[in-house]
Amino acid sequence: MNENKVALVTGGNRGIGLAIVKGLAEHGFDVVLGCRNLSQGDAVASAIGANVIAVELDLSIHESRHRALAHISERFPKIDVLVNNAGVLEEAPFAQLSNEALMSSMQTNAFAAFELTQYFANQMASNGYGRIVNISSGWGAFSDGLTGPAAYSISKATLNAMTKVAANSYSGDIKINAMCPGWVRTDMGGMSATRSPEEGAETAIWLAMLSSDAPTGQFFRDKKQIDW
Ligand SMILES: NC(=O)c1ccc[n+]([C@@H]2O[C@H](COP(=O)([O-])OP(=O)(O)OC[C@H]3O[C@@H](n4cnc5c(N)ncnc54)[C@H](OP(=O)(O)O)[C@@H]3O)[C@@H](O)[C@H]2O)c1
């Protein structure tokens, strides 16, 4: 069904990102697995199958982003799905949060997602098809009180706002949505979390394959719309 469709997943080497990569590969996508450590990414990609390739993509390094975008565009002129999954959880409370730590969270969780969304949504608009999935968090929801660690809540709320503004900016068959995976057993979520990475990935995979009449510019958990 998705043969000849190409998906890019940032932070695809472990955790929820890896479960999304595997799920999309199982659904027939060719998958570009973004990772910071290419030899680790290569090993993960080849263990999944021939339709997954790793590309070095460190979202905090300008040259890495530019190199990766040039490399991906040369090899895959058409990206059908972008999953902005990579993220960091800065724990410092607001009173102690340094400007540098906030900026670093903003760069990975929000600004890099903006850059990739703009780059690929423009391509998708010319191609007439695209799905962008931003992996956000309930901790970035105003409706839930923004109760997470300061830099995390601020950066995920920014990612949510970027999702909405981006979705408002493209018409046609381009769907740009955000989702919360729930509390997931990964390095970030810890081993007490209630969901497996596969469960955390499910809604993202569903959003990557939305039909043309599906919504855009919305926030989801468990395949249901939730409040921003
Ligand atoms: N786990 C949860 O309970 C939970 C809940 C809500 C939302 N989320 C969100 O889900 C997404 C995935 O989280 P996870 O739990 O799978 O986290 P994780 O296990 O800590 O994995 C994070 C991934 O992001 C990558 N990454 C971090 N900084 C990066 C950078 N500067 N450039 C490129 N890649 C970078 C990591 O790469 P390296 O391997 O190189 O470090 C890793 O692949 C995140 O956006 C997170 O905020 C998670």
mmCIF file of C-alpha atoms and ligand atoms in Angstrom:
data_model
loop_
_atom_site.group_PDB
_atom_site.id
_atom_site.type_symbol
_atom_site.label_atom_id
_atom_site.label_comp_id
_atom_site.label_asym_id
_atom_site.label_seq_id
_atom_site.Cartn_x
_atom_site.Cartn_y
_atom_site.Cartn_z
ATOM 1 C CA MET A 1 0.000 0.000 0.000
ATOM 2 C CA ASN A 2 2.812 2.423 0.848
ATOM 3 C CA GLU A 3 5.342 1.007 -1.600
ATOM 4 C CA ASN A 4 7.334 3.824 -3.202
ATOM 5 C CA LYS A 5 6.479 6.173 -0.341
ATOM 6 C CA VAL A 6 9.408 7.555 1.637
ATOM 7 C CA ALA A 7 9.354 8.589 5.310
ATOM 8 C CA LEU A 8 11.972 10.458 7.329
ATOM 9 C CA VAL A 9 12.010 9.908 11.113
ATOM 10 C CA THR A 10 14.293 12.036 13.297
ATOM 11 C CA GLY A 11 15.847 10.333 16.322
ATOM 12 C CA GLY A 12 14.974 6.997 14.729
ATOM 13 C CA ASN A 13 17.760 4.992 16.362
ATOM 14 C CA ARG A 14 16.039 4.234 19.689
ATOM 15 C CA GLY A 15 12.922 4.630 21.795
ATOM 16 C CA ILE A 16 9.654 5.734 20.217
ATOM 17 C CA GLY A 17 11.444 6.858 17.036
ATOM 18 C CA LEU A 18 12.795 3.356 16.462
ATOM 19 C CA ALA A 19 9.299 1.867 16.957
ATOM 20 C CA ILE A 20 7.948 4.363 14.396
ATOM 21 C CA VAL A 21 10.705 3.430 11.921
ATOM 22 C CA LYS A 22 9.926 -0.284 12.320
ATOM 23 C CA GLY A 23 6.173 0.294 12.040
ATOM 24 C CA LEU A 24 6.477 2.385 8.872
ATOM 25 C CA ALA A 25 8.889 -0.149 7.315
ATOM 26 C CA GLU A 26 6.359 -2.912 8.065
ATOM 27 C CA HIS A 27 3.708 -0.825 6.298
ATOM 28 C CA GLY A 28 5.855 -0.780 3.153
ATOM 29 C CA PHE A 29 7.526 2.633 3.418
ATOM 30 C CA ASP A 30 11.126 3.229 2.538
ATOM 31 C CA VAL A 31 12.398 4.846 5.733
ATOM 32 C CA VAL A 32 15.221 7.322 6.288
ATOM 33 C CA LEU A 33 16.329 6.939 9.896
ATOM 34 C CA GLY A 34 17.815 10.184 11.230
ATOM 35 C CA CYS A 35 20.460 9.648 13.916
ATOM 36 C CA ARG A 36 23.377 11.436 15.544
ATOM 37 C CA ASN A 37 25.689 8.419 15.569
ATOM 38 C CA LEU A 38 25.798 7.058 12.012
ATOM 39 C CA SER A 39 27.510 3.746 12.777
ATOM 40 C CA GLN A 40 24.862 3.016 15.428
ATOM 41 C CA GLY A 41 22.116 4.134 13.018
ATOM 42 C CA ASP A 42 23.527 1.943 10.233
ATOM 43 C CA ALA A 43 23.502 -1.098 12.534
ATOM 44 C CA VAL A 44 19.912 -0.422 13.637
ATOM 45 C CA ALA A 45 18.756 0.189 10.044
ATOM 46 C CA SER A 46 20.322 -2.962 8.619
ATOM 47 C CA ALA A 47 18.810 -5.053 11.434
ATOM 48 C CA ILE A 48 15.342 -3.833 10.367
ATOM 49 C CA GLY A 49 15.657 -4.437 6.634
ATOM 50 C CA ALA A 50 16.702 -3.245 3.233
ATOM 51 C CA ASN A 51 14.047 -0.540 3.072
ATOM 52 C CA VAL A 52 15.623 1.444 5.958
ATOM 53 C CA ILE A 53 18.693 3.630 5.577
ATOM 54 C CA ALA A 54 20.383 5.749 8.220
ATOM 55 C CA VAL A 55 21.407 9.375 7.706
ATOM 56 C CA GLU A 56 23.447 11.437 10.140
ATOM 57 C CA LEU A 57 21.210 14.225 11.406
ATOM 58 C CA ASP A 58 22.107 16.107 14.580
ATOM 59 C CA LEU A 59 19.373 18.695 15.010
ATOM 60 C CA SER A 60 21.484 20.911 17.221
ATOM 61 C CA ILE A 61 24.230 21.350 14.585
ATOM 62 C CA HIS A 62 23.547 23.657 11.644
ATOM 63 C CA GLU A 63 26.038 21.910 9.287
ATOM 64 C CA SER A 64 24.612 18.492 10.144
ATOM 65 C CA ARG A 65 21.073 19.636 9.296
ATOM 66 C CA HIS A 66 22.200 21.175 5.999
ATOM 67 C CA ARG A 67 24.296 18.162 5.014
ATOM 68 C CA ALA A 68 21.457 15.784 5.853
ATOM 69 C CA LEU A 69 18.831 17.774 3.935
ATOM 70 C CA ALA A 70 21.081 17.956 0.853
ATOM 71 C CA HIS A 71 21.893 14.242 1.090
ATOM 72 C CA ILE A 72 18.245 13.206 1.591
ATOM 73 C CA SER A 73 17.002 15.421 -1.263
ATOM 74 C CA GLU A 74 19.632 14.036 -3.634
ATOM 75 C CA ARG A 75 18.819 10.422 -2.804
ATOM 76 C CA PHE A 76 15.055 10.834 -2.345
ATOM 77 C CA PRO A 77 13.611 13.688 -4.414
ATOM 78 C CA LYS A 78 10.209 13.058 -2.820
ATOM 79 C CA ILE A 79 9.688 12.682 0.940
ATOM 80 C CA ASP A 80 6.055 11.731 1.625
ATOM 81 C CA VAL A 81 6.170 11.582 5.416
ATOM 82 C CA LEU A 82 8.186 13.516 7.987
ATOM 83 C CA VAL A 83 8.095 12.484 11.647
ATOM 84 C CA ASN A 84 9.684 15.070 13.949
ATOM 85 C CA ASN A 85 10.356 12.657 16.791
ATOM 86 C CA ALA A 86 13.771 13.533 18.270
ATOM 87 C CA GLY A 87 13.487 15.267 21.592
ATOM 88 C CA VAL A 88 15.267 16.083 24.839
ATOM 89 C CA LEU A 89 13.917 16.364 28.373
ATOM 90 C CA GLU A 90 15.680 19.140 30.327
ATOM 91 C CA GLU A 91 14.819 18.656 33.998
ATOM 92 C CA ALA A 92 15.879 22.026 35.503
ATOM 93 C CA PRO A 93 13.025 23.828 37.260
ATOM 94 C CA PHE A 94 12.065 27.282 35.983
ATOM 95 C CA ALA A 95 13.876 29.118 38.811
ATOM 96 C CA GLN A 96 17.195 27.460 37.915
ATOM 97 C CA LEU A 97 16.786 27.103 34.134
ATOM 98 C CA SER A 98 19.656 28.732 32.237
ATOM 99 C CA ASN A 99 19.077 30.545 28.979
ATOM 100 C CA GLU A 100 21.509 28.091 27.316
ATOM 101 C CA ALA A 101 19.571 25.048 28.536
ATOM 102 C CA LEU A 102 16.281 26.563 27.395
ATOM 103 C CA MET A 103 17.734 27.424 23.975
ATOM 104 C CA SER A 104 19.156 23.931 23.605
ATOM 105 C CA SER A 105 15.728 22.370 24.302
ATOM 106 C CA MET A 106 14.055 24.845 21.976
ATOM 107 C CA GLN A 107 16.542 24.005 19.210
ATOM 108 C CA THR A 108 15.956 20.230 19.294
ATOM 109 C CA ASN A 109 12.287 20.098 20.299
ATOM 110 C CA ALA A 110 10.938 23.053 18.331
ATOM 111 C CA PHE A 111 13.239 25.085 16.033
ATOM 112 C CA ALA A 112 14.699 22.081 14.182
ATOM 113 C CA ALA A 113 11.180 20.706 13.753
ATOM 114 C CA PHE A 114 10.199 24.075 12.261
ATOM 115 C CA GLU A 115 13.139 23.978 9.832
ATOM 116 C CA LEU A 116 12.404 20.430 8.669
ATOM 117 C CA THR A 117 8.659 21.051 8.500
ATOM 118 C CA GLN A 118 9.124 24.150 6.343
ATOM 119 C CA TYR A 119 11.678 22.442 4.067
ATOM 120 C CA PHE A 120 9.627 19.296 3.464
ATOM 121 C CA ALA A 121 6.153 20.894 3.508
ATOM 122 C CA ASN A 122 7.259 23.178 0.661
ATOM 123 C CA GLN A 123 8.367 20.085 -1.295
ATOM 124 C CA MET A 124 5.168 18.248 -0.368
ATOM 125 C CA ALA A 125 3.096 21.200 -1.566
ATOM 126 C CA SER A 126 4.764 20.965 -5.005
ATOM 127 C CA ASN A 127 4.238 17.186 -5.038
ATOM 128 C CA GLY A 128 0.603 17.499 -3.925
ATOM 129 C CA TYR A 129 0.932 15.035 -1.038
ATOM 130 C CA GLY A 130 2.497 14.934 2.411
ATOM 131 C CA ARG A 131 2.038 13.900 6.025
ATOM 132 C CA ILE A 132 3.954 15.552 8.877
ATOM 133 C CA VAL A 133 3.729 14.196 12.411
ATOM 134 C CA ASN A 134 5.171 16.158 15.315
ATOM 135 C CA ILE A 135 5.828 14.083 18.422
ATOM 136 C CA SER A 136 4.760 16.399 21.192
ATOM 137 C CA SER A 137 3.582 15.778 24.748
ATOM 138 C CA GLY A 138 0.665 16.425 27.077
ATOM 139 C CA TRP A 139 3.226 18.490 29.013
ATOM 140 C CA GLY A 140 3.100 20.940 26.085
ATOM 141 C CA ALA A 141 -0.692 21.349 26.277
ATOM 142 C CA PHE A 142 -2.129 24.599 27.660
ATOM 143 C CA SER A 143 -5.339 22.643 28.298
ATOM 144 C CA ASP A 144 -3.394 20.435 30.735
ATOM 145 C CA GLY A 145 -1.691 23.351 32.479
ATOM 146 C CA LEU A 146 1.848 22.992 31.010
ATOM 147 C CA THR A 147 2.852 20.978 34.075
ATOM 148 C CA GLY A 148 6.105 19.424 32.818
ATOM 149 C CA PRO A 149 9.673 20.582 33.468
ATOM 150 C CA ALA A 150 9.996 24.214 32.330
ATOM 151 C CA ALA A 151 12.114 23.910 29.167
ATOM 152 C CA TYR A 152 10.242 20.805 28.072
ATOM 153 C CA SER A 153 6.772 22.357 28.458
ATOM 154 C CA ILE A 154 7.859 25.614 26.796
ATOM 155 C CA SER A 155 9.476 23.825 23.842
ATOM 156 C CA LYS A 156 6.615 21.343 23.321
ATOM 157 C CA ALA A 157 4.034 24.171 23.528
ATOM 158 C CA THR A 158 6.107 25.932 20.846
ATOM 159 C CA LEU A 159 6.103 22.741 18.762
ATOM 160 C CA ASN A 160 2.307 22.621 19.131
ATOM 161 C CA ALA A 161 1.969 26.252 18.016
ATOM 162 C CA MET A 162 4.296 25.586 15.055
ATOM 163 C CA THR A 163 2.151 22.583 14.090
ATOM 164 C CA LYS A 164 -1.003 24.690 14.000
ATOM 165 C CA VAL A 165 0.583 27.590 12.094
ATOM 166 C CA ALA A 166 2.211 25.226 9.576
ATOM 167 C CA ALA A 167 -1.075 23.383 9.015
ATOM 168 C CA ASN A 168 -2.819 26.720 8.415
ATOM 169 C CA SER A 169 -0.177 27.548 5.793
ATOM 170 C CA TYR A 170 -0.673 24.614 3.398
ATOM 171 C CA SER A 171 -3.802 23.568 1.563
ATOM 172 C CA GLY A 172 -4.482 20.446 -0.487
ATOM 173 C CA ASP A 173 -3.475 16.964 0.589
ATOM 174 C CA ILE A 174 -0.881 18.045 3.177
ATOM 175 C CA LYS A 175 -1.671 16.960 6.746
ATOM 176 C CA ILE A 176 0.384 18.411 9.598
ATOM 177 C CA ASN A 177 -0.564 17.175 13.063
ATOM 178 C CA ALA A 178 0.916 16.754 16.529
ATOM 179 C CA MET A 179 0.511 13.841 18.919
ATOM 180 C CA CYS A 180 1.265 12.782 22.491
ATOM 181 C CA PRO A 181 2.536 9.191 22.760
ATOM 182 C CA GLY A 182 1.546 8.818 26.433
ATOM 183 C CA TRP A 183 4.065 7.753 29.085
ATOM 184 C CA VAL A 184 6.457 5.389 27.321
ATOM 185 C CA ARG A 185 9.225 3.030 28.532
ATOM 186 C CA THR A 186 12.295 4.617 26.915
ATOM 187 C CA ASP A 187 15.450 6.292 28.207
ATOM 188 C CA MET A 188 13.366 9.472 28.471
ATOM 189 C CA GLY A 189 10.229 7.960 29.981
ATOM 190 C CA GLY A 190 11.993 5.520 32.343
ATOM 191 C CA MET A 191 11.217 1.890 33.011
ATOM 192 C CA SER A 192 8.153 2.586 35.244
ATOM 193 C CA ALA A 193 6.266 4.083 32.289
ATOM 194 C CA THR A 194 2.980 2.444 31.377
ATOM 195 C CA ARG A 195 3.403 1.982 27.610
ATOM 196 C CA SER A 196 5.781 0.080 25.347
ATOM 197 C CA PRO A 197 7.558 2.011 22.564
ATOM 198 C CA GLU A 198 5.294 0.191 20.080
ATOM 199 C CA GLU A 199 2.182 1.451 21.906
ATOM 200 C CA GLY A 200 3.702 4.946 22.008
ATOM 201 C CA ALA A 201 4.357 4.806 18.254
ATOM 202 C CA GLU A 202 0.881 3.644 17.213
ATOM 203 C CA THR A 203 -0.843 7.030 16.833
ATOM 204 C CA ALA A 204 2.181 8.506 15.029
ATOM 205 C CA ILE A 205 2.118 5.678 12.473
ATOM 206 C CA TRP A 206 -1.630 6.157 12.015
ATOM 207 C CA LEU A 207 -1.113 9.921 11.462
ATOM 208 C CA ALA A 208 1.626 9.173 8.909
ATOM 209 C CA MET A 209 -0.932 7.286 6.814
ATOM 210 C CA LEU A 210 -3.987 9.582 7.149
ATOM 211 C CA SER A 211 -6.411 9.607 4.255
ATOM 212 C CA SER A 212 -7.080 12.746 2.204
ATOM 213 C CA ASP A 213 -10.288 13.572 4.078
ATOM 214 C CA ALA A 214 -8.599 13.405 7.507
ATOM 215 C CA PRO A 215 -8.003 16.496 9.666
ATOM 216 C CA THR A 216 -4.890 18.688 9.679
ATOM 217 C CA GLY A 217 -3.621 21.053 12.382
ATOM 218 C CA GLN A 218 -4.863 18.927 15.282
ATOM 219 C CA PHE A 219 -3.405 17.313 18.406
ATOM 220 C CA PHE A 220 -3.956 13.580 19.055
ATOM 221 C CA ARG A 221 -3.494 10.895 21.678
ATOM 222 C CA ASP A 222 -4.637 7.297 21.154
ATOM 223 C CA LYS A 223 -5.926 8.244 17.673
ATOM 224 C CA LYS A 224 -8.387 10.706 19.221
ATOM 225 C CA GLN A 225 -8.254 14.480 18.996
ATOM 226 C CA ILE A 226 -7.268 16.213 22.271
ATOM 227 C CA ASP A 227 -7.195 19.873 23.303
ATOM 228 C CA TRP A 228 -4.073 21.945 22.730
HETATM 229 N N1 LIG B 1 8.953 8.624 26.642
HETATM 230 C C1 LIG B 1 7.859 9.314 26.970
HETATM 231 O O1 LIG B 1 7.174 8.989 27.967
HETATM 232 C C2 LIG B 1 7.402 10.491 26.134
HETATM 233 C C3 LIG B 1 6.221 11.132 26.514
HETATM 234 C C4 LIG B 1 5.769 12.205 25.740
HETATM 235 C C5 LIG B 1 6.493 12.602 24.633
HETATM 236 N N2 LIG B 1 7.653 11.970 24.296
HETATM 237 C C6 LIG B 1 8.375 12.452 23.126
HETATM 238 O O2 LIG B 1 8.623 11.370 22.243
HETATM 239 C C7 LIG B 1 9.819 11.629 21.474
HETATM 240 C C8 LIG B 1 10.748 10.424 21.572
HETATM 241 O O3 LIG B 1 11.052 10.243 22.953
HETATM 242 P P1 LIG B 1 11.697 8.907 23.536
HETATM 243 O O4 LIG B 1 10.982 8.627 24.794
HETATM 244 O O5 LIG B 1 11.824 7.878 22.483
HETATM 245 O O6 LIG B 1 13.131 9.493 23.938
HETATM 246 P P2 LIG B 1 14.588 8.818 23.953
HETATM 247 O O7 LIG B 1 14.491 7.351 24.153
HETATM 248 O O8 LIG B 1 15.351 9.633 24.935
HETATM 249 O O9 LIG B 1 15.119 9.079 22.475
HETATM 250 C C9 LIG B 1 15.344 10.389 22.048
HETATM 251 C C10 LIG B 1 15.790 10.359 20.610
HETATM 252 O O10 LIG B 1 15.991 11.729 20.195
HETATM 253 C C11 LIG B 1 17.322 11.817 19.670
HETATM 254 N N3 LIG B 1 17.897 13.153 19.850
HETATM 255 C C12 LIG B 1 18.040 13.860 20.983
HETATM 256 N N4 LIG B 1 18.659 15.029 20.717
HETATM 257 C C13 LIG B 1 18.900 15.051 19.386
HETATM 258 C C14 LIG B 1 19.508 15.965 18.496
HETATM 259 N N5 LIG B 1 20.044 17.127 18.913
HETATM 260 N N6 LIG B 1 19.584 15.657 17.178
HETATM 261 C C15 LIG B 1 19.060 14.502 16.711
HETATM 262 N N7 LIG B 1 18.489 13.566 17.506
HETATM 263 C C16 LIG B 1 18.405 13.850 18.818
HETATM 264 C C17 LIG B 1 18.121 10.761 20.412
HETATM 265 O O11 LIG B 1 19.316 10.487 19.718
HETATM 266 P P3 LIG B 1 20.630 9.872 20.487
HETATM 267 O O12 LIG B 1 20.404 8.384 20.565
HETATM 268 O O13 LIG B 1 21.762 10.260 19.602
HETATM 269 O O14 LIG B 1 20.694 10.524 21.841
HETATM 270 C C18 LIG B 1 17.111 9.619 20.415
HETATM 271 O O15 LIG B 1 17.107 8.976 19.155
HETATM 272 C C19 LIG B 1 10.418 12.907 22.059
HETATM 273 O O16 LIG B 1 10.075 14.001 21.254
HETATM 274 C C20 LIG B 1 9.741 13.011 23.409
HETATM 275 O O17 LIG B 1 9.689 14.342 23.881
HETATM 276 C C21 LIG B 1 8.131 10.922 25.032
#
